[in-house]
Every structure is written in structure tokens, then in C-alpha cells.
Amino acid sequence: QAKSAGKNGFRFYSRAMDHAVERRAHMEQELRGAWERGEVSVVYQPIGRTSDGRILGAEALLRWQHPELGTISPAAFIDVAEQSGLIDQLGPRVLRQACQDAAHWARECGGEPPFVSVNVSPRQLRHGELPGIVAECLAESGLPAGCLHLELTETALISDELQAGVLLTRLHGSGVKVWLDDFGTGFSGLSHLRRVPVDGLKIDRSFIADMQRDPDDLALTSAIVAMAHSLGITVVAEGVEKQAQRDLLAGLGCDLIQGYWLGHPLAAGELLARLSARS
Ligand code: C2E
Ligand code: MG
Ligand code: MG
Ligand code: MG
């Protein structure tokens, strides 16, 4: 009996696997050409000063508007794009679009030029081409290098540490800012701060979500801010949804915030309107 259950179990498992594999293959096929069909766009989520909410820049986030499935989050398709190599086309396009949009904001909004923060996937760091692509995007848009932030996760740094270190040192030397994304969720956040030129880090939103109730999360957030500041590194808190979280973060001296409390991801034109409305 156990044997037959095992058999059925195996067959079931194997069928479920087939489904997952099929779904991925299907998604890959749909994603191919999605940009050319105009289904992929870039939206921008405001990032602002914790003390007074003044918007200083934005994070570029991919959106895929599928004709049947509706809007698909990058959380659901970035893996497929990464593993299939499609990110090699998508990544530079996002970068180019973000530089153009940010250069446009800088010309239109007045005040200090806003920054734009672009997510870079591990695969993009494993190629040697990134610095060349970045230089091209800056040159053709006219965006000052200091207004471009690249967001990397620890996974990106771990996957090929030496190569990543070399590339990031070159990029940093050209004036581009290097940010660590989802900080605190990996295994060795601190060691990277010694090997890679880091300008800023983004505290993962899982810490922020519970900081009002969980004293450990509050203590860790406070420690991250203090440690970063002692190294001259700027800190953003991600996923700030409530005034109470903003108030706590202001008390900790966290520099910047990002989250629904400040604003949802917006079209480039809407973000410009937010920038222009700054006093
Ligand atoms: P991320 O870089 O950590 O981006 C933040 C994510 O948190 C975004 O989800 C954003 O919409 C969401 N978020 C922002 N504020 C809040 C909040 O207050 N509460 C909650 N619950 N969530 C909030 P999104 O746009 O679905 O992106 C998911 C991930 O996909 C990103 O995480 C990033 O790792 C990746 N991604 C997005 N765009 C790109 C891209 O152009 N290239 C690469 N390589 N990855 C990208
Ligand atoms: Mg990010
Ligand atoms: Mg993040
Ligand atoms: Mg995150």
C-alpha cells in the first residue's frame, strides 16, 4: 500500500513539476518580444527624505501588461528573464529608459536634480558589458552619473564576487552610486561593505513591516542605520506604509524612505508632477 501511495505520490509530483516547467516555458515565450509589442513599461516609485517627505528620486520598476493575464509583477517574471537570458535585453532597456526619464525630470522640475535607482540582476553583473552600457545611457541622456543609482542584491554579489567587485569599482569610479537592495535578508551583508564600494543600502521591507510590534526588528533597523552612518553610507527604509513607521524611522535618523505611505509606483509623467509640486 505504501508502495502504491509512493508511486501515486511520485506521479503526482512529476505532473506538478511538468506544470511548473510548462508554465515557465510558456512565460518565457510570452516575455520574448513583450517589449517590442509595447507590453513592458517602467514605473517609478518616489523615494523621499524621512524628515519631511521631500521627494529626492525614484526607483525604476518593470511592469508587464499581459494581454490576457493583466499586470504581472517582476517578482513573477524576473527569474524567468534571468534564467532564459532575456534579461540581457530587458536590463539595458530599463536602464536607457530610466536615464532618459530622469534627465527629463532634471530639465523640467527645478531644484536639485532627482536621482533614479535601477535594479541590476546577478546575470548583468556577470557580464563585463555593464559599465559600457551605463556609460552609453548616461552619454545619450545627459544624466549626470551621480544621479544614477544601481541597486544590487547580495545574491548578485555572491554569485561572482571578484567580477562583481571589479565592475562595481569601475562604475563607482565613474560617479555612479552603488546601493545594496533588500539589505538584511542575505547571509553576509556586512562583509560586502568591505569589498564593494557601497554608497547606500535599502533596509528590506520585512524589517519595516513589523518594527512597531517586534522590538528585535526595531533594534536591528536601528543598528543597521547606526552602522551605515558610521561608514558614511546612506540608508533607505523600504516598504514604509504607515505614518507611525515613518515617525519611528525619523527617530532613528534613517535618511530616506520608500513605500506606499510616500507613494505607489507612478508613470514617468506622474512622477515629474510630484517632483514639480515640491516646495
Ligand atoms: P525591489 O527592488 O525590492 O522593489 C521594491 C518592491 O516592493 C516593488 O515591487 C514595489 O512595488 C514594492 N513596494 C514598494 N513599496 C511597498 C510598500 O509600501 N509595501 C509593500 N508591501 N510593497 C511595496 P515590484 O515592483 O513588484 O518589484 C519586485 C522586485 O522585482 C523588485 O524588488 C526587484 O527586485 C525586481 N525588479 C523590478 N524591476 C526590475 C528591473 O528593472 N530589473 C531587475 N533586474 N529587477 C527588477
Ligand atoms: Mg530595488
Ligand atoms: Mg528592495
Ligand atoms: Mg524587497
Short mmCIF file of C-alpha atoms and ligand atoms in Angstrom, two decimals:
data_model
loop_
_atom_site.label_atom_id
_atom_site.label_comp_id
_atom_site.label_asym_id
_atom_site.label_seq_id
_atom_site.Cartn_x
_atom_site.Cartn_y
_atom_site.Cartn_z
CA GLN A 1 0.00 0.00 0.00
CA ALA A 2 2.75 2.32 0.98
CA LYS A 3 4.42 1.43 -2.27
CA SER A 4 1.43 2.38 -4.40
CA ALA A 5 0.93 5.60 -2.46
CA GLY A 6 4.57 6.31 -3.17
CA LYS A 7 4.01 5.61 -6.80
CA ASN A 8 0.97 7.87 -6.96
CA GLY A 9 2.81 10.45 -4.97
CA PHE A 10 5.63 10.31 -7.44
CA ARG A 11 3.33 10.52 -10.41
CA PHE A 12 1.54 13.48 -8.87
CA TYR A 13 4.82 15.20 -8.06
CA SER A 14 6.09 14.60 -11.54
CA ARG A 15 2.93 16.01 -13.09
CA ALA A 16 3.15 19.09 -10.87
CA MET A 17 6.74 19.51 -12.00
CA ASP A 18 5.69 19.29 -15.62
CA HIS A 19 3.17 22.02 -14.99
CA ALA A 20 5.76 24.30 -13.41
CA VAL A 21 8.21 23.66 -16.23
CA GLU A 22 5.48 24.22 -18.79
CA ARG A 23 4.39 27.45 -17.13
CA ARG A 24 7.93 28.78 -17.15
CA ALA A 25 8.47 27.82 -20.77
CA HIS A 26 5.19 29.47 -21.66
CA MET A 27 6.08 32.63 -19.74
CA GLU A 28 9.49 32.76 -21.41
CA GLN A 29 7.84 32.51 -24.80
CA GLU A 30 5.38 35.29 -23.97
CA LEU A 31 8.06 37.50 -22.46
CA ARG A 32 10.12 37.22 -25.62
CA GLY A 33 9.04 40.16 -27.75
CA ALA A 34 6.87 41.66 -25.00
CA TRP A 35 8.93 44.86 -25.03
CA GLU A 36 8.57 45.23 -28.82
CA ARG A 37 4.82 44.66 -28.50
CA GLY A 38 4.68 47.54 -26.01
CA GLU A 39 3.56 45.33 -23.11
CA VAL A 40 6.50 46.18 -20.86
CA SER A 41 6.89 49.57 -19.23
CA VAL A 42 8.86 51.20 -16.46
CA VAL A 43 7.16 52.87 -13.49
CA TYR A 44 8.78 54.96 -10.79
CA GLN A 45 8.25 54.81 -7.06
CA PRO A 46 9.15 58.00 -5.18
CA ILE A 47 11.98 57.97 -2.62
CA GLY A 48 11.93 60.84 -0.15
CA ARG A 49 13.64 62.37 2.84
CA THR A 50 12.44 60.81 6.09
CA SER A 51 12.44 64.12 7.98
CA ASP A 52 9.98 65.99 5.75
CA GLY A 53 8.95 63.62 2.95
CA ARG A 54 10.61 65.72 0.24
CA ILE A 55 10.98 63.54 -2.86
CA LEU A 56 14.61 63.28 -3.97
CA GLY A 57 14.41 60.50 -6.53
CA ALA A 58 12.66 57.32 -7.57
CA GLU A 59 13.18 53.61 -8.15
CA ALA A 60 12.54 52.27 -11.66
CA LEU A 61 10.33 49.17 -11.56
CA LEU A 62 9.36 46.98 -14.51
CA ARG A 63 5.71 46.32 -15.32
CA TRP A 64 4.45 43.71 -17.74
CA GLN A 65 0.95 44.28 -19.04
CA HIS A 66 0.00 40.87 -20.41
CA PRO A 67 -2.94 40.93 -22.87
CA GLU A 68 -4.79 38.13 -21.03
CA LEU A 69 -3.23 37.85 -17.59
CA GLY A 70 -3.19 41.57 -16.78
CA THR A 71 -0.32 43.26 -14.94
CA ILE A 72 2.40 40.81 -13.92
CA SER A 73 4.86 41.82 -11.17
CA PRO A 74 8.56 41.48 -11.87
CA ALA A 75 8.62 39.26 -8.78
CA ALA A 76 6.87 36.68 -11.01
CA PHE A 77 8.93 37.07 -14.19
CA ILE A 78 12.41 38.38 -13.31
CA ASP A 79 13.59 34.84 -12.54
CA VAL A 80 12.45 33.64 -15.94
CA ALA A 81 14.06 36.64 -17.62
CA GLU A 82 17.27 35.98 -15.72
CA GLN A 83 17.49 32.24 -16.40
CA SER A 84 16.49 32.47 -20.04
CA GLY A 85 18.92 35.28 -20.74
CA LEU A 86 16.08 37.64 -21.72
CA ILE A 87 17.34 39.99 -19.01
CA ASP A 88 20.28 40.75 -21.34
CA GLN A 89 17.82 42.68 -23.50
CA LEU A 90 15.43 43.89 -20.81
CA GLY A 91 18.08 45.18 -18.41
CA PRO A 92 19.73 47.67 -20.80
CA ARG A 93 16.31 48.86 -21.98
CA VAL A 94 15.20 49.66 -18.45
CA LEU A 95 18.49 51.43 -17.84
CA ARG A 96 18.20 53.51 -21.01
CA GLN A 97 14.55 54.41 -20.32
CA ALA A 98 15.28 55.33 -16.69
CA CYS A 99 18.21 57.60 -17.66
CA GLN A 100 16.11 59.34 -20.31
CA ASP A 101 13.18 59.87 -17.94
CA ALA A 102 15.39 61.12 -15.10
CA ALA A 103 17.25 63.50 -17.42
CA HIS A 104 13.85 64.85 -18.49
CA TRP A 105 12.77 65.34 -14.85
CA ALA A 106 16.01 67.19 -14.11
CA ARG A 107 15.36 69.59 -17.01
CA GLU A 108 11.73 70.17 -16.06
CA CYS A 109 11.37 70.11 -12.29
CA GLY A 110 13.79 72.71 -10.94
CA GLY A 111 15.68 72.34 -7.69
CA GLU A 112 18.38 69.71 -7.19
CA PRO A 113 18.36 67.07 -9.94
CA PRO A 114 16.49 63.91 -8.85
CA PHE A 115 18.17 60.51 -8.87
CA VAL A 116 16.87 57.35 -10.45
CA SER A 117 17.59 53.95 -8.97
CA VAL A 118 17.73 50.93 -11.30
CA ASN A 119 17.72 47.26 -10.27
CA VAL A 120 20.57 45.22 -11.68
CA SER A 121 20.24 41.44 -11.78
CA PRO A 122 23.06 38.99 -10.96
CA ARG A 123 23.42 38.00 -14.60
CA GLN A 124 24.00 41.60 -15.67
CA LEU A 125 26.87 41.78 -13.20
CA ARG A 126 28.45 38.60 -14.50
CA HIS A 127 28.86 40.19 -17.94
CA GLY A 128 31.62 42.65 -18.50
CA GLU A 129 29.35 44.86 -20.58
CA LEU A 130 27.56 46.72 -17.81
CA PRO A 131 29.99 49.67 -17.45
CA GLY A 132 29.89 50.26 -21.22
CA ILE A 133 26.09 50.15 -21.31
CA VAL A 134 25.86 52.51 -18.35
CA ALA A 135 28.30 54.98 -19.95
CA GLU A 136 26.27 54.90 -23.18
CA CYS A 137 22.97 55.52 -21.39
CA LEU A 138 24.44 58.45 -19.43
CA ALA A 139 26.04 59.99 -22.52
CA GLU A 140 22.96 59.81 -24.72
CA SER A 141 20.56 61.05 -22.00
CA GLY A 142 22.83 63.70 -20.48
CA LEU A 143 22.01 62.44 -16.98
CA PRO A 144 24.83 63.23 -14.52
CA ALA A 145 26.47 59.98 -13.34
CA GLY A 146 25.76 60.87 -9.70
CA CYS A 147 22.02 60.82 -10.42
CA LEU A 148 22.13 57.14 -11.38
CA HIS A 149 21.92 54.56 -8.60
CA LEU A 150 22.37 50.87 -9.28
CA GLU A 151 20.58 48.51 -6.89
CA LEU A 152 22.18 45.13 -6.32
CA THR A 153 21.15 42.28 -4.10
CA GLU A 154 23.57 40.17 -2.13
CA THR A 155 22.84 37.27 -4.44
CA ALA A 156 24.31 39.34 -7.25
CA LEU A 157 27.46 39.96 -5.25
CA ILE A 158 27.87 36.39 -4.03
CA SER A 159 27.36 34.75 -7.43
CA ASP A 160 30.66 36.08 -8.74
CA GLU A 161 32.27 38.17 -6.12
CA LEU A 162 35.50 39.01 -7.84
CA GLN A 163 33.97 40.02 -11.16
CA ALA A 164 31.23 41.98 -9.38
CA GLY A 165 33.82 43.81 -7.27
CA VAL A 166 35.84 44.82 -10.34
CA LEU A 167 32.77 46.03 -12.26
CA LEU A 168 31.35 47.94 -9.33
CA THR A 169 34.66 49.61 -8.59
CA ARG A 170 34.80 50.79 -12.21
CA LEU A 171 31.21 52.02 -12.14
CA HIS A 172 31.70 53.74 -8.82
CA GLY A 173 34.82 55.41 -10.18
CA SER A 174 32.72 56.89 -12.99
CA GLY A 175 30.48 58.57 -10.39
CA VAL A 176 27.53 56.17 -10.42
CA LYS A 177 26.17 55.29 -6.95
CA VAL A 178 26.07 51.70 -5.74
CA TRP A 179 23.18 50.61 -3.50
CA LEU A 180 22.57 47.31 -1.75
CA ASP A 181 18.92 46.23 -2.09
CA ASP A 182 16.87 44.14 0.37
CA PHE A 183 19.60 44.59 2.97
CA GLY A 184 19.41 42.28 5.97
CA THR A 185 17.81 39.31 4.20
CA GLY A 186 21.05 37.69 2.99
CA PHE A 187 23.79 35.93 4.88
CA SER A 188 26.78 38.17 4.75
CA GLY A 189 25.66 41.75 4.32
CA LEU A 190 28.46 43.13 6.41
CA SER A 191 31.36 41.52 4.56
CA HIS A 192 30.28 43.12 1.27
CA LEU A 193 30.62 46.55 2.78
CA ARG A 194 34.38 45.95 2.93
CA ARG A 195 34.85 44.62 -0.58
CA VAL A 196 32.45 46.65 -2.69
CA PRO A 197 32.19 50.45 -2.86
CA VAL A 198 28.74 50.96 -1.34
CA ASP A 199 27.04 54.37 -1.25
CA GLY A 200 23.73 53.31 0.21
CA LEU A 201 21.69 50.44 1.49
CA LYS A 202 17.99 49.69 1.47
CA ILE A 203 16.66 48.00 4.58
CA ASP A 204 14.38 45.20 3.45
CA ARG A 205 10.71 45.85 3.99
CA SER A 206 10.33 42.72 6.14
CA PHE A 207 12.12 44.65 8.93
CA ILE A 208 9.91 47.70 8.48
CA ALA A 209 6.65 45.75 8.35
CA ASP A 210 6.92 44.64 11.98
CA MET A 211 9.08 47.28 13.59
CA GLN A 212 6.19 48.74 15.62
CA ARG A 213 5.38 45.39 17.24
CA ASP A 214 8.65 43.46 17.14
CA PRO A 215 11.39 45.01 19.30
CA ASP A 216 14.00 42.84 17.55
CA ASP A 217 13.14 44.30 14.15
CA LEU A 218 13.29 47.78 15.63
CA ALA A 219 16.66 47.05 17.24
CA LEU A 220 18.07 45.60 14.01
CA THR A 221 16.84 48.56 11.97
CA SER A 222 18.37 50.94 14.47
CA ALA A 223 21.68 49.02 14.38
CA ILE A 224 21.75 49.00 10.56
CA VAL A 225 21.23 52.77 10.46
CA ALA A 226 23.97 53.38 13.03
CA MET A 227 26.42 51.03 11.33
CA ALA A 228 25.75 52.50 7.88
CA HIS A 229 26.20 56.05 9.13
CA SER A 230 29.46 55.21 10.85
CA LEU A 231 30.71 54.05 7.44
CA GLY A 232 29.34 57.13 5.66
CA ILE A 233 26.61 55.10 3.92
CA THR A 234 23.11 56.46 3.23
CA VAL A 235 20.09 54.41 4.36
CA VAL A 236 16.66 53.95 2.75
CA ALA A 237 13.85 52.10 4.50
CA GLU A 238 11.71 50.11 2.03
CA GLY A 239 8.02 49.32 2.35
CA VAL A 240 7.04 52.23 4.59
CA GLU A 241 3.25 52.08 4.58
CA LYS A 242 2.26 53.98 7.73
CA GLN A 243 2.89 57.32 9.34
CA ALA A 244 3.88 55.51 12.55
CA GLN A 245 6.68 53.69 10.69
CA ARG A 246 7.89 56.97 9.22
CA ASP A 247 7.92 58.53 12.68
CA LEU A 248 9.96 55.66 14.14
CA LEU A 249 12.42 55.83 11.24
CA ALA A 250 12.75 59.60 11.63
CA GLY A 251 13.59 58.99 15.28
CA LEU A 252 16.31 56.51 14.27
CA GLY A 253 17.83 59.03 11.86
CA CYS A 254 17.12 56.90 8.77
CA ASP A 255 17.88 59.17 5.80
CA LEU A 256 15.30 58.19 3.19
CA ILE A 257 12.04 56.28 2.90
CA GLN A 258 10.22 54.48 0.11
CA GLY A 259 6.80 52.87 0.26
CA TYR A 260 3.08 53.29 -0.19
CA TRP A 261 2.98 55.96 2.53
CA LEU A 262 5.05 58.27 0.30
CA GLY A 263 3.66 56.97 -2.98
CA HIS A 264 2.93 53.97 -5.18
CA PRO A 265 4.89 53.38 -8.37
CA LEU A 266 3.87 56.02 -10.95
CA ALA A 267 4.20 56.66 -14.67
CA ALA A 268 7.18 58.91 -15.54
CA GLY A 269 4.91 61.91 -16.16
CA GLU A 270 3.14 61.47 -12.84
CA LEU A 271 6.44 61.31 -11.02
CA LEU A 272 7.50 64.55 -12.71
CA ALA A 273 4.29 66.15 -11.42
CA ARG A 274 5.20 65.05 -7.87
CA LEU A 275 8.71 66.48 -8.30
CA SER A 276 7.44 69.75 -9.71
CA ALA A 277 4.97 70.15 -6.82
CA ARG A 278 7.84 70.14 -4.28
CA SER A 279 8.09 73.40 -2.41
P1 C2E B 1 12.65 45.63 -5.02
O1 C2E B 1 13.79 46.20 -5.81
O2 C2E B 1 12.91 45.35 -3.58
O3 C2E B 1 11.47 46.67 -5.22
C1 C2E B 1 10.54 47.00 -4.24
C2 C2E B 1 9.25 46.24 -4.42
O4 C2E B 1 8.42 46.50 -3.27
C3 C2E B 1 8.42 46.66 -5.63
O5 C2E B 1 7.69 45.53 -6.09
C4 C2E B 1 7.47 47.68 -5.02
O6 C2E B 1 6.30 47.89 -5.78
C5 C2E B 1 7.18 47.03 -3.68
N1 C2E B 1 6.75 48.01 -2.70
C6 C2E B 1 7.06 49.32 -2.67
N2 C2E B 1 6.53 49.94 -1.61
C7 C2E B 1 5.86 49.00 -0.92
C8 C2E B 1 5.09 49.03 0.30
O7 C2E B 1 4.92 50.07 0.97
N3 C2E B 1 4.54 47.86 0.72
C9 C2E B 1 4.71 46.71 0.02
N4 C2E B 1 4.12 45.61 0.50
N5 C2E B 1 5.43 46.64 -1.12
C10 C2E B 1 6.00 47.77 -1.60
P2 C2E B 1 7.72 45.13 -7.61
O8 C2E B 1 7.61 46.34 -8.47
O9 C2E B 1 6.71 44.05 -7.78
O10 C2E B 1 9.16 44.55 -7.83
C11 C2E B 1 9.57 43.35 -7.25
C12 C2E B 1 11.04 43.08 -7.46
O11 C2E B 1 11.31 42.85 -8.85
C13 C2E B 1 11.93 44.26 -7.10
O12 C2E B 1 12.12 44.29 -5.72
C14 C2E B 1 13.18 43.94 -7.89
O13 C2E B 1 14.00 43.02 -7.18
C15 C2E B 1 12.64 43.26 -9.12
N6 C2E B 1 12.66 44.21 -10.25
C16 C2E B 1 11.79 45.20 -10.54
N7 C2E B 1 12.16 45.88 -11.66
C17 C2E B 1 13.33 45.32 -12.08
C18 C2E B 1 14.26 45.59 -13.16
O14 C2E B 1 14.09 46.50 -13.98
N8 C2E B 1 15.36 44.78 -13.25
C19 C2E B 1 15.60 43.77 -12.36
N9 C2E B 1 16.69 43.04 -12.52
N10 C2E B 1 14.76 43.51 -11.32
C20 C2E B 1 13.65 44.26 -11.19
MG MG B 2 15.12 47.51 -5.79
MG MG B 3 14.24 46.18 -2.39
MG MG B 4 12.42 43.85 -1.39
#
